[in-house]
PDB file of C-alpha atoms in Angstrom:
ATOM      1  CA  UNK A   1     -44.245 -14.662  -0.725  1.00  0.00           C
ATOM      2  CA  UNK A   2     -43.516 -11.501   1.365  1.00  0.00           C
ATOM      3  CA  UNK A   3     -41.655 -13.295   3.919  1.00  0.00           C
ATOM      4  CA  UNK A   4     -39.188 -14.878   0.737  1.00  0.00           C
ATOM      5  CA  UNK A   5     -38.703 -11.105  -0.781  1.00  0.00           C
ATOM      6  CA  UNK A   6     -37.762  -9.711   2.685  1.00  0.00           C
ATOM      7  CA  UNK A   7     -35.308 -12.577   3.080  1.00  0.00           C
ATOM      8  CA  UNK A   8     -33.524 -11.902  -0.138  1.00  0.00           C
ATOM      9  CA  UNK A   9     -33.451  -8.321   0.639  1.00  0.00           C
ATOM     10  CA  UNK A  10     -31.526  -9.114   4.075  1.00  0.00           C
ATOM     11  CA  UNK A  11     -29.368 -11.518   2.540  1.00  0.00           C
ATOM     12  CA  UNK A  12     -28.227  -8.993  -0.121  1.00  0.00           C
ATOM     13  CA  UNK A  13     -27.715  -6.558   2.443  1.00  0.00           C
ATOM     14  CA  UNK A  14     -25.773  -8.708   4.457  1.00  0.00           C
ATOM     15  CA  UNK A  15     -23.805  -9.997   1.649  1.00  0.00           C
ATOM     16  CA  UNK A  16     -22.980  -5.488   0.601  1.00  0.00           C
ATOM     17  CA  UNK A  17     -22.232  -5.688   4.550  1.00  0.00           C
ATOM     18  CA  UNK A  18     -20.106  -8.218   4.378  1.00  0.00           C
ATOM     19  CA  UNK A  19     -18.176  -6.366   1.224  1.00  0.00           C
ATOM     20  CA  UNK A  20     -17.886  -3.308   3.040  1.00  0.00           C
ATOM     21  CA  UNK A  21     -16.485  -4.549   6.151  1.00  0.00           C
ATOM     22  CA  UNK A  22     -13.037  -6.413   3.950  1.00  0.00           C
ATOM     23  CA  UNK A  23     -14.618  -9.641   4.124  1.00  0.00           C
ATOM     24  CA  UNK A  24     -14.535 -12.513   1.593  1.00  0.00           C
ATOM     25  CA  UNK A  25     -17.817 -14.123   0.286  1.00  0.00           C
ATOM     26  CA  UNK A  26     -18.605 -17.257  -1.901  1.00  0.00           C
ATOM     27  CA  UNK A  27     -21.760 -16.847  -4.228  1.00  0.00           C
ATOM     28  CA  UNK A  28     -23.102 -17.938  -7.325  1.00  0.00           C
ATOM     29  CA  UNK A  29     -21.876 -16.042 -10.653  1.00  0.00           C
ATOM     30  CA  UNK A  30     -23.029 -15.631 -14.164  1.00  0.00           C
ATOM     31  CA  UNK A  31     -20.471 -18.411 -14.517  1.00  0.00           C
ATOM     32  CA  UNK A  32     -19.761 -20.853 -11.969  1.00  0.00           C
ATOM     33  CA  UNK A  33     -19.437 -20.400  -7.896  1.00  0.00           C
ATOM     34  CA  UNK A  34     -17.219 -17.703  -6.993  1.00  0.00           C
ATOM     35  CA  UNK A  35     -15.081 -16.799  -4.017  1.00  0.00           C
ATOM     36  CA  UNK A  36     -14.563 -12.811  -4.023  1.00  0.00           C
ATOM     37  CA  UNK A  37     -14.121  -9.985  -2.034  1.00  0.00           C
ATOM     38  CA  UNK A  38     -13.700  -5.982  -2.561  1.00  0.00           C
ATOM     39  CA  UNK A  39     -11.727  -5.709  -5.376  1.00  0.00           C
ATOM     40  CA  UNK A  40     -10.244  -2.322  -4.789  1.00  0.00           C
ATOM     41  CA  UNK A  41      -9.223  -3.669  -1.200  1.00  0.00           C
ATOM     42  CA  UNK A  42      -6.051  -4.958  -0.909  1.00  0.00           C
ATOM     43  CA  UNK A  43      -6.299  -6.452   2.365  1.00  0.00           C
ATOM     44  CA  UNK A  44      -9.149  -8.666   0.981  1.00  0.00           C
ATOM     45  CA  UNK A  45      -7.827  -9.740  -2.084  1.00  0.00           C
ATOM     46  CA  UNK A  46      -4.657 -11.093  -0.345  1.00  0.00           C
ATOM     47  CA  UNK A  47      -6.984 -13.011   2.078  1.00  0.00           C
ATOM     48  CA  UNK A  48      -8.947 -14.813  -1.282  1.00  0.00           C
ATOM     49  CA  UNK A  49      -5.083 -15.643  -2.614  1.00  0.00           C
ATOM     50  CA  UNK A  50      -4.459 -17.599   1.194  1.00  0.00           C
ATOM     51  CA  UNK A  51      -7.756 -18.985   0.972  1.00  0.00           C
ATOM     52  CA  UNK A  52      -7.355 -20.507  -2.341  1.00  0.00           C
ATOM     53  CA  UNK A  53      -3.595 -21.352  -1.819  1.00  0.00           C
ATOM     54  CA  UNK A  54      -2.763 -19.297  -4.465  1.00  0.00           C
ATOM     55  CA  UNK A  55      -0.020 -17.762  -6.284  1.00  0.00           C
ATOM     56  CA  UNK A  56      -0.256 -13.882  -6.214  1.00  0.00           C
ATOM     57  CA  UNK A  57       1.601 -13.520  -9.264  1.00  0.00           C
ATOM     58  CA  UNK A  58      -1.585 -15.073 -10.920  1.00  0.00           C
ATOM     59  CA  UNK A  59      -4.132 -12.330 -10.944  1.00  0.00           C
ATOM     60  CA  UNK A  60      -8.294 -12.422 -10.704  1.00  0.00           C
ATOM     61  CA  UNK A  61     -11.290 -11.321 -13.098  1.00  0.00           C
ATOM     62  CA  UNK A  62     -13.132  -8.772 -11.418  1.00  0.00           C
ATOM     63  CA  UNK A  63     -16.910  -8.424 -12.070  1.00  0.00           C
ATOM     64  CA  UNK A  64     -18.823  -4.912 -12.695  1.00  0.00           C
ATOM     65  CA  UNK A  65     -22.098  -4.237 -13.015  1.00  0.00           C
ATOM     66  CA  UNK A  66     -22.523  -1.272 -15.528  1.00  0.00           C
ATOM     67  CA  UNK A  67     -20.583   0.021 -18.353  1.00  0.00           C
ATOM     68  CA  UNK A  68     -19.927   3.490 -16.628  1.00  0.00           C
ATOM     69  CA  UNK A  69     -18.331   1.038 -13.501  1.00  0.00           C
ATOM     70  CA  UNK A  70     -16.182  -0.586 -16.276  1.00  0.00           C
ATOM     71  CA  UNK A  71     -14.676   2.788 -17.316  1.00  0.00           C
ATOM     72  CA  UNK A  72     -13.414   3.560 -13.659  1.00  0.00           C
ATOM     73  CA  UNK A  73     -11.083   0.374 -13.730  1.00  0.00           C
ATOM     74  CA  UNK A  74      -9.713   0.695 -17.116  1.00  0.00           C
ATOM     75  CA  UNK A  75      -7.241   3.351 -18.106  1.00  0.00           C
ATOM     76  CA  UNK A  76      -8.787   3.468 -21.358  1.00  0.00           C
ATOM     77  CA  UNK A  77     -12.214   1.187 -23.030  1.00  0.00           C
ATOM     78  CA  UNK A  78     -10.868   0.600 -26.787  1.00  0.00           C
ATOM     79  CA  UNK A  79     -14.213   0.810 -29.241  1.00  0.00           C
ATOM     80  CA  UNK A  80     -13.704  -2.936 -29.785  1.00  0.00           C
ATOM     81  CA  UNK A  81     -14.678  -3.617 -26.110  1.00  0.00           C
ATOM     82  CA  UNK A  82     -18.212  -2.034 -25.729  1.00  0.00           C
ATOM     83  CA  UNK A  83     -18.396  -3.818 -29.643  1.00  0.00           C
ATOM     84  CA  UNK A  84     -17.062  -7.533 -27.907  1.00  0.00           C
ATOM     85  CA  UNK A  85     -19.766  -6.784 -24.879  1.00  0.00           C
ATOM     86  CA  UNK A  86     -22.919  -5.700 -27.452  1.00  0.00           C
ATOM     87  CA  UNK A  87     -22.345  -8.752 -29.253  1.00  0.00           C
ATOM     88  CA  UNK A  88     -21.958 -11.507 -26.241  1.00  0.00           C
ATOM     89  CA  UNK A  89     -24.598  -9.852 -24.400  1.00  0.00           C
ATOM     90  CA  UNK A  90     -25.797 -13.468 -23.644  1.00  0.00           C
ATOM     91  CA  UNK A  91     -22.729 -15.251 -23.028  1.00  0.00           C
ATOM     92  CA  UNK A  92     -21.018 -14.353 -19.926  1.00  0.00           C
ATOM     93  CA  UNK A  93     -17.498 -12.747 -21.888  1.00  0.00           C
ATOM     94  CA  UNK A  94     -14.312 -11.571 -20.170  1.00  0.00           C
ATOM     95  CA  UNK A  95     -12.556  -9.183 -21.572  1.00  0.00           C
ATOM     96  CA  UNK A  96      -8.101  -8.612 -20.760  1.00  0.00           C
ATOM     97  CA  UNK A  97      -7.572  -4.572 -21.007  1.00  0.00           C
ATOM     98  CA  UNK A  98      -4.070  -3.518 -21.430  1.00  0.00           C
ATOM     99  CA  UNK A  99      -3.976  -1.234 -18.414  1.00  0.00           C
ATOM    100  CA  UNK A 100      -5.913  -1.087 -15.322  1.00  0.00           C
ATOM    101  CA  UNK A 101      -7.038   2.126 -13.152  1.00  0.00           C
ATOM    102  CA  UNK A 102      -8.062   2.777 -10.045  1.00  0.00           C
ATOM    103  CA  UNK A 103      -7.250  -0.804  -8.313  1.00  0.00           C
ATOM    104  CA  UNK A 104      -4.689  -2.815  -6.268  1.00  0.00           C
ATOM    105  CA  UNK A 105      -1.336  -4.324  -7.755  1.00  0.00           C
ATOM    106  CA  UNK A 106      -2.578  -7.818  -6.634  1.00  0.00           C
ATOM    107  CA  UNK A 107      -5.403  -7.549  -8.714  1.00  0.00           C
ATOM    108  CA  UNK A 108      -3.953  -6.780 -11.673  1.00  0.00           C
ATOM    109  CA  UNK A 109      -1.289  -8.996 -13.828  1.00  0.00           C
ATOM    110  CA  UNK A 110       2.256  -7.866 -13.731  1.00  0.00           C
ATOM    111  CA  UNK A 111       2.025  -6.495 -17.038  1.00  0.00           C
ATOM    112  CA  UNK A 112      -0.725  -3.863 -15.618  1.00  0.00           C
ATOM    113  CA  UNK A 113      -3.597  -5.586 -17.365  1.00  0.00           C
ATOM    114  CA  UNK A 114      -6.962  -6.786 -15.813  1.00  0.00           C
ATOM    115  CA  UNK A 115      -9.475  -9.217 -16.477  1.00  0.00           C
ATOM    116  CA  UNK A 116     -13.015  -7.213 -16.243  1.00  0.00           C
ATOM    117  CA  UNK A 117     -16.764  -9.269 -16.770  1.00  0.00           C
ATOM    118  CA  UNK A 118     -19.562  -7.032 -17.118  1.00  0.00           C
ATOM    119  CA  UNK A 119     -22.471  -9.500 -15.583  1.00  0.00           C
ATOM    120  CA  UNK A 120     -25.786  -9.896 -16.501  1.00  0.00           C
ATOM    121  CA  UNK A 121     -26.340 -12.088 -13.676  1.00  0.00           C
ATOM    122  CA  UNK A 122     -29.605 -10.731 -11.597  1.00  0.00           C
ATOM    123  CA  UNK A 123     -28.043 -11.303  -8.014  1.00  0.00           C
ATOM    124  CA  UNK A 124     -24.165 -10.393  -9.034  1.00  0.00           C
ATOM    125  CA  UNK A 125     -25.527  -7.266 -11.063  1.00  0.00           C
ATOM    126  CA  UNK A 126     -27.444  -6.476  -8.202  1.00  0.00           C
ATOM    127  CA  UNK A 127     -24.646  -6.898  -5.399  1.00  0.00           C
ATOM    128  CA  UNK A 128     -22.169  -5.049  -7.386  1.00  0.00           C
ATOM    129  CA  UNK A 129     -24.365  -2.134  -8.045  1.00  0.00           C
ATOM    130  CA  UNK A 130     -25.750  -1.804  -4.336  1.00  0.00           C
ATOM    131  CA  UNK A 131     -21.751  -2.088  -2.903  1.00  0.00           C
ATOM    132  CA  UNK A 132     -20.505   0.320  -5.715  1.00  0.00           C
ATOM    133  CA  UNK A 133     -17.461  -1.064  -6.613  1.00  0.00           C
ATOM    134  CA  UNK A 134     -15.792  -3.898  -8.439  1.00  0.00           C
ATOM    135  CA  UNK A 135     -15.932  -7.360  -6.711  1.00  0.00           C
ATOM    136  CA  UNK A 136     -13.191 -10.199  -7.201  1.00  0.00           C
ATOM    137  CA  UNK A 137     -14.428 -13.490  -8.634  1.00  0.00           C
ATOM    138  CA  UNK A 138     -12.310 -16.110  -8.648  1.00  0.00           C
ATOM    139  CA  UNK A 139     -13.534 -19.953  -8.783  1.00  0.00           C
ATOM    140  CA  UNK A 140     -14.802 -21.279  -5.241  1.00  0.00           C
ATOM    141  CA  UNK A 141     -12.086 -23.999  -4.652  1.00  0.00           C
ATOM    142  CA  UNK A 142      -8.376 -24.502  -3.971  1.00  0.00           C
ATOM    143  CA  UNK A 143      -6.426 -23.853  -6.483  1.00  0.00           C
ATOM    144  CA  UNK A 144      -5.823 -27.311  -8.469  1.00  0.00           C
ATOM    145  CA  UNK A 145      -9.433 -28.838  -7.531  1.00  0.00           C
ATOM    146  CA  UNK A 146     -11.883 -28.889  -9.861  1.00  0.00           C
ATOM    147  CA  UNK A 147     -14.490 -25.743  -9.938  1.00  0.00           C
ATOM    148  CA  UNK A 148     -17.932 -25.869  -8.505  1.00  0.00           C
ATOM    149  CA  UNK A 149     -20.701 -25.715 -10.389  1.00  0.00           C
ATOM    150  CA  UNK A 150     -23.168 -25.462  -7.396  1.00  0.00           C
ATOM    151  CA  UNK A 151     -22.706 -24.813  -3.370  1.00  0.00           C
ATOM    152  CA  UNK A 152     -22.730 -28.556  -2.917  1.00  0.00           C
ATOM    153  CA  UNK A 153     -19.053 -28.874  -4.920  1.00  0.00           C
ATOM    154  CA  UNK A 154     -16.886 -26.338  -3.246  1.00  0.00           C
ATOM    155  CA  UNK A 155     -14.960 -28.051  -0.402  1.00  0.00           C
ATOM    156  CA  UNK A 156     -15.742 -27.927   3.155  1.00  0.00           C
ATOM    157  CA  UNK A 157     -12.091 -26.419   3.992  1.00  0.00           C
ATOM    158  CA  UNK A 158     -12.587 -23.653   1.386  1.00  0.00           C
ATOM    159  CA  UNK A 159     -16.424 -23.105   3.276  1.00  0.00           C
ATOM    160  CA  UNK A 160     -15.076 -22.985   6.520  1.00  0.00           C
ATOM    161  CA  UNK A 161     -12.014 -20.549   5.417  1.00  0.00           C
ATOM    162  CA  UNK A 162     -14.407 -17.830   3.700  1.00  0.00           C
ATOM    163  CA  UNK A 163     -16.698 -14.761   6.179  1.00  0.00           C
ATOM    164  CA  UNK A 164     -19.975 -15.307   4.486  1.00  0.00           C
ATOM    165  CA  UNK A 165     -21.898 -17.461   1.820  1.00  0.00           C
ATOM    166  CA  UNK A 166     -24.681 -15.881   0.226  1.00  0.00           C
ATOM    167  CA  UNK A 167     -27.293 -18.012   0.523  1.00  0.00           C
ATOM    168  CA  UNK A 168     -29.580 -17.648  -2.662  1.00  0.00           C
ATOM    169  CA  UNK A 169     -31.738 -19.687  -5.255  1.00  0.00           C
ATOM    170  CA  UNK A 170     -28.475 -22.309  -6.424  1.00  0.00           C
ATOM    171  CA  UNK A 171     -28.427 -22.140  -9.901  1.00  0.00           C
ATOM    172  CA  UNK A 172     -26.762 -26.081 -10.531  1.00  0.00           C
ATOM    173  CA  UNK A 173     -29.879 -26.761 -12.711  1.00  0.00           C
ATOM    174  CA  UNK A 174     -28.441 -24.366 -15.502  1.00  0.00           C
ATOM    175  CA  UNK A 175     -25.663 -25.222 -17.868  1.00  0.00           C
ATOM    176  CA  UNK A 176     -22.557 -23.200 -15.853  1.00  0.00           C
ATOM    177  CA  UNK A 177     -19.202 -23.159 -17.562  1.00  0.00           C
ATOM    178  CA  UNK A 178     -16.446 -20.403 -17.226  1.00  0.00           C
ATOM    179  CA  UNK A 179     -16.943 -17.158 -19.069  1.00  0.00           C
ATOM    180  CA  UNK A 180     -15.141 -16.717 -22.750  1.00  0.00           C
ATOM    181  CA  UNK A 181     -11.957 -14.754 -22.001  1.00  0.00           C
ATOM    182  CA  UNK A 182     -10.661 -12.210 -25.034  1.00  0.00           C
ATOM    183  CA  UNK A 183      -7.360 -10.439 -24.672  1.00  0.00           C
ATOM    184  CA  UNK A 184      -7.556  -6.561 -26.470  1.00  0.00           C
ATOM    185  CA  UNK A 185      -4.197  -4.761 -27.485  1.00  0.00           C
ATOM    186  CA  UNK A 186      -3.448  -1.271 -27.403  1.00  0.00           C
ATOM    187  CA  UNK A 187      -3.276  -1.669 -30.818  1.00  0.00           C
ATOM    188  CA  UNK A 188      -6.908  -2.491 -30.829  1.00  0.00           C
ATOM    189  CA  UNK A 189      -5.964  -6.349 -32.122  1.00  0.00           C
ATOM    190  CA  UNK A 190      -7.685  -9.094 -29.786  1.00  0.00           C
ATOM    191  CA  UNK A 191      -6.741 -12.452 -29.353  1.00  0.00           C
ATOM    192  CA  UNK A 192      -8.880 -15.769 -28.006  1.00  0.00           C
ATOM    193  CA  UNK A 193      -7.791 -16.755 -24.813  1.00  0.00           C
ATOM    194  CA  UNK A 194     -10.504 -19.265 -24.252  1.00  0.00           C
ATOM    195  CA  UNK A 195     -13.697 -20.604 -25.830  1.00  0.00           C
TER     196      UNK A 195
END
């Protein structure tokens, strides 16, 4: 029992390590397997848009782990959102803010908005909180393939392209789906992006 504890504890310190250092990472989210990296880096995000063969005129969620985190990547957190958040506390819900702060262009969309998830995933919560900042979570596969529900789905090119898997408990034997995604308006409207 001790010897699994102090194995968790190295792996999340070499997964904050791995952060630190610029470095991408794939690892289980509230949602579905995510590749991600240092989300106020913008070295590292670049790297997740070559590993994924993506467009970088298609930006990324980014994951937090507090509400006081939240509020030092948005240029301003409308009422509605910490309302939204209260009321989905137990489905994972991400929320579109008009304006980012604090973060790379290729993070954001082109309109200035970003896509923010406050987790309530133990190990993500935990991560994000130990590294102090904002990580990127996009799905773990090439852009077009399916995503992965467990470790076992994401492709072995995407595996060998990415510094570091966090090796925890997989999670395949829940129900994983992508989070709920709600666009809010300066006006303080909100519209359903998906379900």
């Amino acid at each position: 029992m001790k010897s699994d504890k102090l194995l968790q504890e190295l792996q999340m310190l070499n997964c904050v390590k791995v952060l630190e250092r610029g470095e991408t990472l794939l690892y289980p989210t509230d949602t579905i397997w995510g590749l991600g990296c240092d989300a106020t880096n913008k070295e590292a995000v670049s790297k997740v848009y070559r590993i994924k063969g993506r467009s970088e005129d298609k930006s990324f969620i980014i994951l937090v782990s507090s509400m006081d985190m939240l509020k030092q990547y948005v240029e301003e957190l409308p009422p509605m959102a910490c309302d939204l958040i209260d009321a989905m506390n137990e489905t994972p819900l991400t929320i579109i803010y008009p304006k980012s702060a604090n973060l790379p262009d290729n993070v954001t969309a082109e309109d200035g908005s970003i896509a923010i998830r406050l987790v309530n995933n133990i190990f993500c919560a935990d991560l994000i909180s130990r590294f102090g900042k904002p990580i990127v979570s996009t799905s773990a596969n090439l852009s077009g393939e399916p995503s992965p529900l467990c470790l076992a789905d994401i492709s072995p090119q995407l595996i060998s392209s990415v510094d570091h898997i966090a090796i925890v408990e997989d999670s395949s034997a829940r129900k994983l789906q992508p989070s709920r995604i709600i666009r809010l308006e300066k006006s303080g409207m909100f519209s359903i992006i998906r379900d």
